[in-house]
Amino acid sequence: KNQVEQSPQSLIILEGKNCTLQCNYTVSPFSNLRWYKQDTGRGPVSLTIMTFSENTKSNGRYTATLDADTKQSSLHITASQLSDSASYICVVKGGAGSYQLTFGKGTKLSVIP
Amino acid sequence: EAQVTQNPRYLITVTGKKLTVTCSQNMNHEYMSWYRQDPGLGLRQIYYSMNVEVTDKGDVPEGYKVSRKEKRNFPLILESPSPNQTSLYFCASSFGGGQSPNEQFFGPGTRLTVL
């Protein structure tokens, strides 16, 4: 069964600090992996999308990495801001013509002053 | 402004009373999808549509219907809502499908309560 596991479930960090969120998946065959940011009560917003051949992708202070061999991804947030407080969701799209997306349950990040 | 809109944003109803949640996108996207989000369970896909008149079940389709008669609209229909369908619902759209990595845009969400 295709699964996406995220860790930690929740995280509290001080403003200005860095943090790394983890995503492990079992989806096969693999097409691409997406990271979304979701503010409470709002729709998710895409941060990055990485295909099989991409190892690293940045979007401002957000940097995602992908190791397709070990089926792991991480999202690194640099110099955190209060506005980074949100849930971060890892989503994996399978290949072979399917448009099924497998969602992780998310990591809830709280940035405190 | 490119966007996905959902209506209503909030809805309280009673068991068995049919309801429709509308979803519309103005980006000419082929792919549209409905999700529900529940505490501790994350986002789960209900139905998706690859294009007009092409729909397929997601992970949790029971109790829901959809239709795709026009490219821009993808309504979610609950013929006989039950309390276990109380949830936060999101519609999303993107270009392409299959192997495409195109970004998926989400609507603002509809919070549904079934009493």
Short mmCIF file of C-alpha atoms in Angstrom, two decimals:
data_model
loop_
_atom_site.label_atom_id
_atom_site.label_comp_id
_atom_site.label_asym_id
_atom_site.label_seq_id
_atom_site.Cartn_x
_atom_site.Cartn_y
_atom_site.Cartn_z
CA LYS A 1 0.00 0.00 0.00
CA ASN A 2 1.29 3.45 -0.93
CA GLN A 3 2.11 5.50 2.15
CA VAL A 4 3.69 8.82 3.02
CA GLU A 5 5.01 9.26 6.55
CA GLN A 6 6.03 12.64 7.91
CA SER A 7 8.03 13.47 10.99
CA PRO A 8 7.88 15.02 13.41
CA GLN A 9 4.12 15.38 13.87
CA SER A 10 4.65 18.77 15.45
CA LEU A 11 7.56 21.07 16.10
CA ILE A 12 8.09 24.27 18.04
CA ILE A 13 11.08 26.48 17.23
CA LEU A 14 12.26 29.96 18.08
CA GLU A 15 12.01 32.70 15.51
CA GLY A 16 15.19 32.95 13.47
CA LYS A 17 16.18 29.32 13.93
CA ASN A 18 16.39 26.72 11.17
CA CYS A 19 14.46 23.47 11.06
CA THR A 20 14.12 20.36 8.89
CA LEU A 21 11.00 18.35 8.27
CA GLN A 22 11.13 14.76 7.04
CA CYS A 23 9.05 12.78 4.58
CA ASN A 24 9.44 9.05 3.82
CA TYR A 25 7.33 7.35 1.19
CA THR A 26 6.64 3.92 -0.23
CA VAL A 27 4.85 5.05 -3.39
CA SER A 28 5.98 3.10 -6.41
CA PRO A 29 6.38 3.78 -9.23
CA PHE A 30 7.28 7.35 -8.39
CA SER A 31 6.48 10.41 -10.47
CA ASN A 32 6.99 13.49 -8.32
CA LEU A 33 6.97 14.78 -4.76
CA ARG A 34 5.37 18.00 -3.58
CA TRP A 35 5.61 20.04 -0.42
CA TYR A 36 2.68 22.24 0.55
CA LYS A 37 2.24 24.85 3.25
CA GLN A 38 -1.20 25.06 4.84
CA ASP A 39 -2.20 27.87 7.15
CA THR A 40 -4.91 26.95 9.65
CA GLY A 41 -8.33 26.77 7.98
CA ARG A 42 -6.99 27.63 4.53
CA GLY A 43 -6.16 25.69 1.41
CA PRO A 44 -2.66 24.27 0.92
CA VAL A 45 -0.23 26.31 -1.15
CA SER A 46 2.51 24.66 -3.18
CA LEU A 47 6.11 25.26 -2.09
CA THR A 48 8.05 22.89 -4.37
CA ILE A 49 7.52 20.06 -6.81
CA MET A 50 10.39 17.66 -7.52
CA THR A 51 10.64 14.95 -10.11
CA PHE A 52 12.77 11.82 -10.01
CA SER A 53 15.84 13.53 -11.43
CA GLU A 54 15.86 16.49 -9.05
CA ASN A 55 17.81 16.32 -5.78
CA THR A 56 17.31 19.83 -4.45
CA LYS A 57 14.88 22.64 -5.08
CA SER A 58 14.61 25.99 -3.35
CA ASN A 59 11.81 28.50 -2.94
CA GLY A 60 13.11 31.45 -0.95
CA ARG A 61 13.93 30.27 2.56
CA TYR A 62 12.49 26.82 1.82
CA THR A 63 14.77 24.12 0.41
CA ALA A 64 13.50 20.66 -0.41
CA THR A 65 15.70 17.63 -1.02
CA LEU A 66 14.82 14.32 -2.57
CA ASP A 67 16.60 10.97 -2.45
CA ALA A 68 14.62 8.74 -4.77
CA ASP A 69 16.81 5.73 -3.96
CA THR A 70 15.97 5.78 -0.25
CA LYS A 71 12.52 7.30 -0.88
CA GLN A 72 13.12 10.18 1.46
CA SER A 73 12.59 13.92 1.21
CA SER A 74 13.22 16.79 3.55
CA LEU A 75 12.09 20.38 3.75
CA HIS A 76 14.56 22.78 5.33
CA ILE A 77 13.40 26.17 6.53
CA THR A 78 16.08 28.77 7.05
CA ALA A 79 15.86 31.72 9.44
CA SER A 80 12.29 30.95 10.45
CA GLN A 81 9.68 33.68 10.73
CA LEU A 82 6.44 33.82 12.70
CA SER A 83 4.58 33.54 9.38
CA ASP A 84 6.13 30.10 8.84
CA SER A 85 3.79 28.75 11.51
CA ALA A 86 1.62 26.32 9.54
CA SER A 87 1.23 22.68 8.63
CA TYR A 88 3.60 21.33 5.99
CA ILE A 89 2.30 18.51 3.88
CA CYS A 90 4.31 16.09 1.76
CA VAL A 91 2.46 14.64 -1.24
CA VAL A 92 3.73 11.94 -3.59
CA LYS A 93 2.34 11.29 -7.04
CA GLY A 94 2.66 7.82 -8.44
CA GLY A 95 3.65 7.08 -11.99
CA ALA A 96 2.41 4.66 -14.64
CA GLY A 97 -0.31 7.02 -15.90
CA SER A 98 -2.05 7.34 -12.56
CA TYR A 99 -3.09 10.66 -11.08
CA GLN A 100 -3.47 9.27 -7.59
CA LEU A 101 -1.82 11.44 -4.99
CA THR A 102 -0.76 10.06 -1.62
CA PHE A 103 -0.77 12.62 1.15
CA GLY A 104 1.20 12.68 4.36
CA LYS A 105 -0.59 13.80 7.51
CA GLY A 106 1.61 16.85 7.79
CA THR A 107 3.97 18.41 10.29
CA LYS A 108 2.56 21.24 12.37
CA LEU A 109 5.23 23.89 12.83
CA SER A 110 4.94 26.63 15.43
CA VAL A 111 7.44 29.47 15.37
CA ILE A 112 7.51 31.44 18.60
CA PRO A 113 9.12 34.82 19.33
CA GLU B 1 -7.00 36.79 -10.66
CA ALA B 2 -6.31 33.09 -11.14
CA GLN B 3 -8.17 31.18 -8.48
CA VAL B 4 -10.29 28.27 -7.35
CA THR B 5 -13.54 29.29 -5.70
CA GLN B 6 -15.83 27.20 -3.53
CA ASN B 7 -19.34 27.87 -2.29
CA PRO B 8 -20.57 27.90 0.32
CA ARG B 9 -17.62 28.45 2.63
CA TYR B 10 -19.56 27.30 5.66
CA LEU B 11 -22.61 25.05 5.81
CA ILE B 12 -24.59 23.50 8.63
CA THR B 13 -27.22 20.99 7.57
CA VAL B 14 -29.17 18.02 8.85
CA THR B 15 -28.84 14.34 8.12
CA GLY B 16 -30.40 13.30 4.81
CA LYS B 17 -30.85 16.73 3.27
CA LYS B 18 -29.19 16.74 -0.15
CA LEU B 19 -26.58 19.40 -0.71
CA THR B 20 -24.13 20.55 -3.37
CA VAL B 21 -20.82 22.29 -2.86
CA THR B 22 -19.73 24.14 -5.97
CA CYS B 23 -16.17 24.49 -7.22
CA SER B 24 -15.05 26.68 -10.07
CA GLN B 25 -11.64 27.52 -11.53
CA ASN B 26 -10.70 30.22 -14.05
CA MET B 27 -7.33 28.80 -15.14
CA ASN B 28 -8.57 26.45 -17.88
CA HIS B 29 -7.23 23.47 -15.93
CA GLU B 30 -8.05 19.98 -17.12
CA TYR B 31 -7.62 18.28 -13.77
CA MET B 32 -9.87 18.93 -10.78
CA SER B 33 -10.21 17.09 -7.50
CA TRP B 34 -12.09 17.06 -4.20
CA TYR B 35 -10.53 16.35 -0.81
CA ARG B 36 -11.72 16.16 2.73
CA GLN B 37 -9.53 16.98 5.68
CA ASP B 38 -10.12 15.63 9.16
CA PRO B 39 -8.01 16.07 12.31
CA GLY B 40 -5.30 13.44 12.54
CA LEU B 41 -6.10 12.02 9.10
CA GLY B 42 -4.76 14.67 6.77
CA LEU B 43 -6.14 15.31 3.29
CA ARG B 44 -7.91 12.43 1.61
CA GLN B 45 -9.01 12.42 -2.00
CA ILE B 46 -12.73 11.90 -2.65
CA TYR B 47 -13.05 12.12 -6.44
CA TYR B 48 -11.04 13.55 -9.27
CA SER B 49 -11.62 14.47 -12.89
CA MET B 50 -9.09 14.38 -15.70
CA ASN B 51 -11.30 16.40 -18.04
CA VAL B 52 -14.91 17.08 -19.02
CA GLU B 53 -17.10 13.99 -18.52
CA VAL B 54 -14.12 12.03 -17.09
CA THR B 55 -14.27 11.34 -13.36
CA ASP B 56 -12.81 8.67 -11.08
CA LYS B 57 -12.93 7.65 -7.45
CA GLY B 58 -10.27 8.65 -4.98
CA ASP B 59 -9.62 7.07 -1.62
CA VAL B 60 -12.91 7.91 0.14
CA PRO B 61 -15.71 8.21 -2.47
CA GLU B 62 -18.53 6.59 -0.46
CA GLY B 63 -21.48 8.92 0.06
CA TYR B 64 -20.36 11.45 -2.56
CA LYS B 65 -21.09 12.12 -6.21
CA VAL B 66 -19.46 14.47 -8.68
CA SER B 67 -20.04 15.66 -12.21
CA ARG B 68 -17.89 17.45 -14.76
CA LYS B 69 -20.12 18.88 -17.46
CA GLU B 70 -18.00 21.97 -18.00
CA LYS B 71 -14.26 22.36 -17.76
CA ARG B 72 -14.39 25.12 -15.15
CA ASN B 73 -16.88 23.53 -12.72
CA PHE B 74 -16.67 20.42 -10.57
CA PRO B 75 -19.53 20.25 -8.03
CA LEU B 76 -19.51 17.84 -5.09
CA ILE B 77 -22.89 16.34 -4.29
CA LEU B 78 -23.94 14.72 -1.03
CA GLU B 79 -27.23 12.96 -1.79
CA SER B 80 -27.96 12.01 1.83
CA PRO B 81 -25.43 13.59 4.16
CA SER B 82 -24.56 11.87 7.42
CA PRO B 83 -22.72 13.17 10.50
CA ASN B 84 -19.54 11.30 9.52
CA GLN B 85 -19.31 13.61 6.51
CA THR B 86 -18.75 16.58 8.79
CA SER B 87 -15.39 17.81 7.59
CA LEU B 88 -13.37 20.52 5.86
CA TYR B 89 -13.58 20.11 2.09
CA PHE B 90 -11.12 21.39 -0.49
CA CYS B 91 -11.39 21.57 -4.24
CA ALA B 92 -8.19 21.73 -6.30
CA SER B 93 -7.21 22.07 -9.94
CA SER B 94 -4.14 21.86 -12.14
CA PHE B 95 -3.06 21.52 -15.74
CA GLY B 96 -2.56 18.08 -17.16
CA GLY B 97 -2.54 14.78 -15.40
CA GLY B 98 -0.74 11.50 -15.73
CA GLN B 99 2.97 12.19 -15.49
CA SER B 100 2.59 15.95 -15.30
CA PRO B 101 4.19 17.62 -12.26
CA ASN B 102 2.05 20.72 -12.67
CA GLU B 103 1.25 22.66 -9.54
CA GLN B 104 -2.13 22.02 -7.95
CA PHE B 105 -4.11 25.05 -6.79
CA PHE B 106 -6.47 24.66 -3.85
CA GLY B 107 -9.68 26.49 -3.08
CA PRO B 108 -10.31 28.22 0.27
CA GLY B 109 -12.23 25.30 1.74
CA THR B 110 -15.82 24.57 2.75
CA ARG B 111 -16.50 23.69 6.37
CA LEU B 112 -19.48 21.34 6.48
CA THR B 113 -21.32 20.29 9.61
CA VAL B 114 -24.00 17.59 9.38
CA LEU B 115 -26.23 17.36 12.45
#
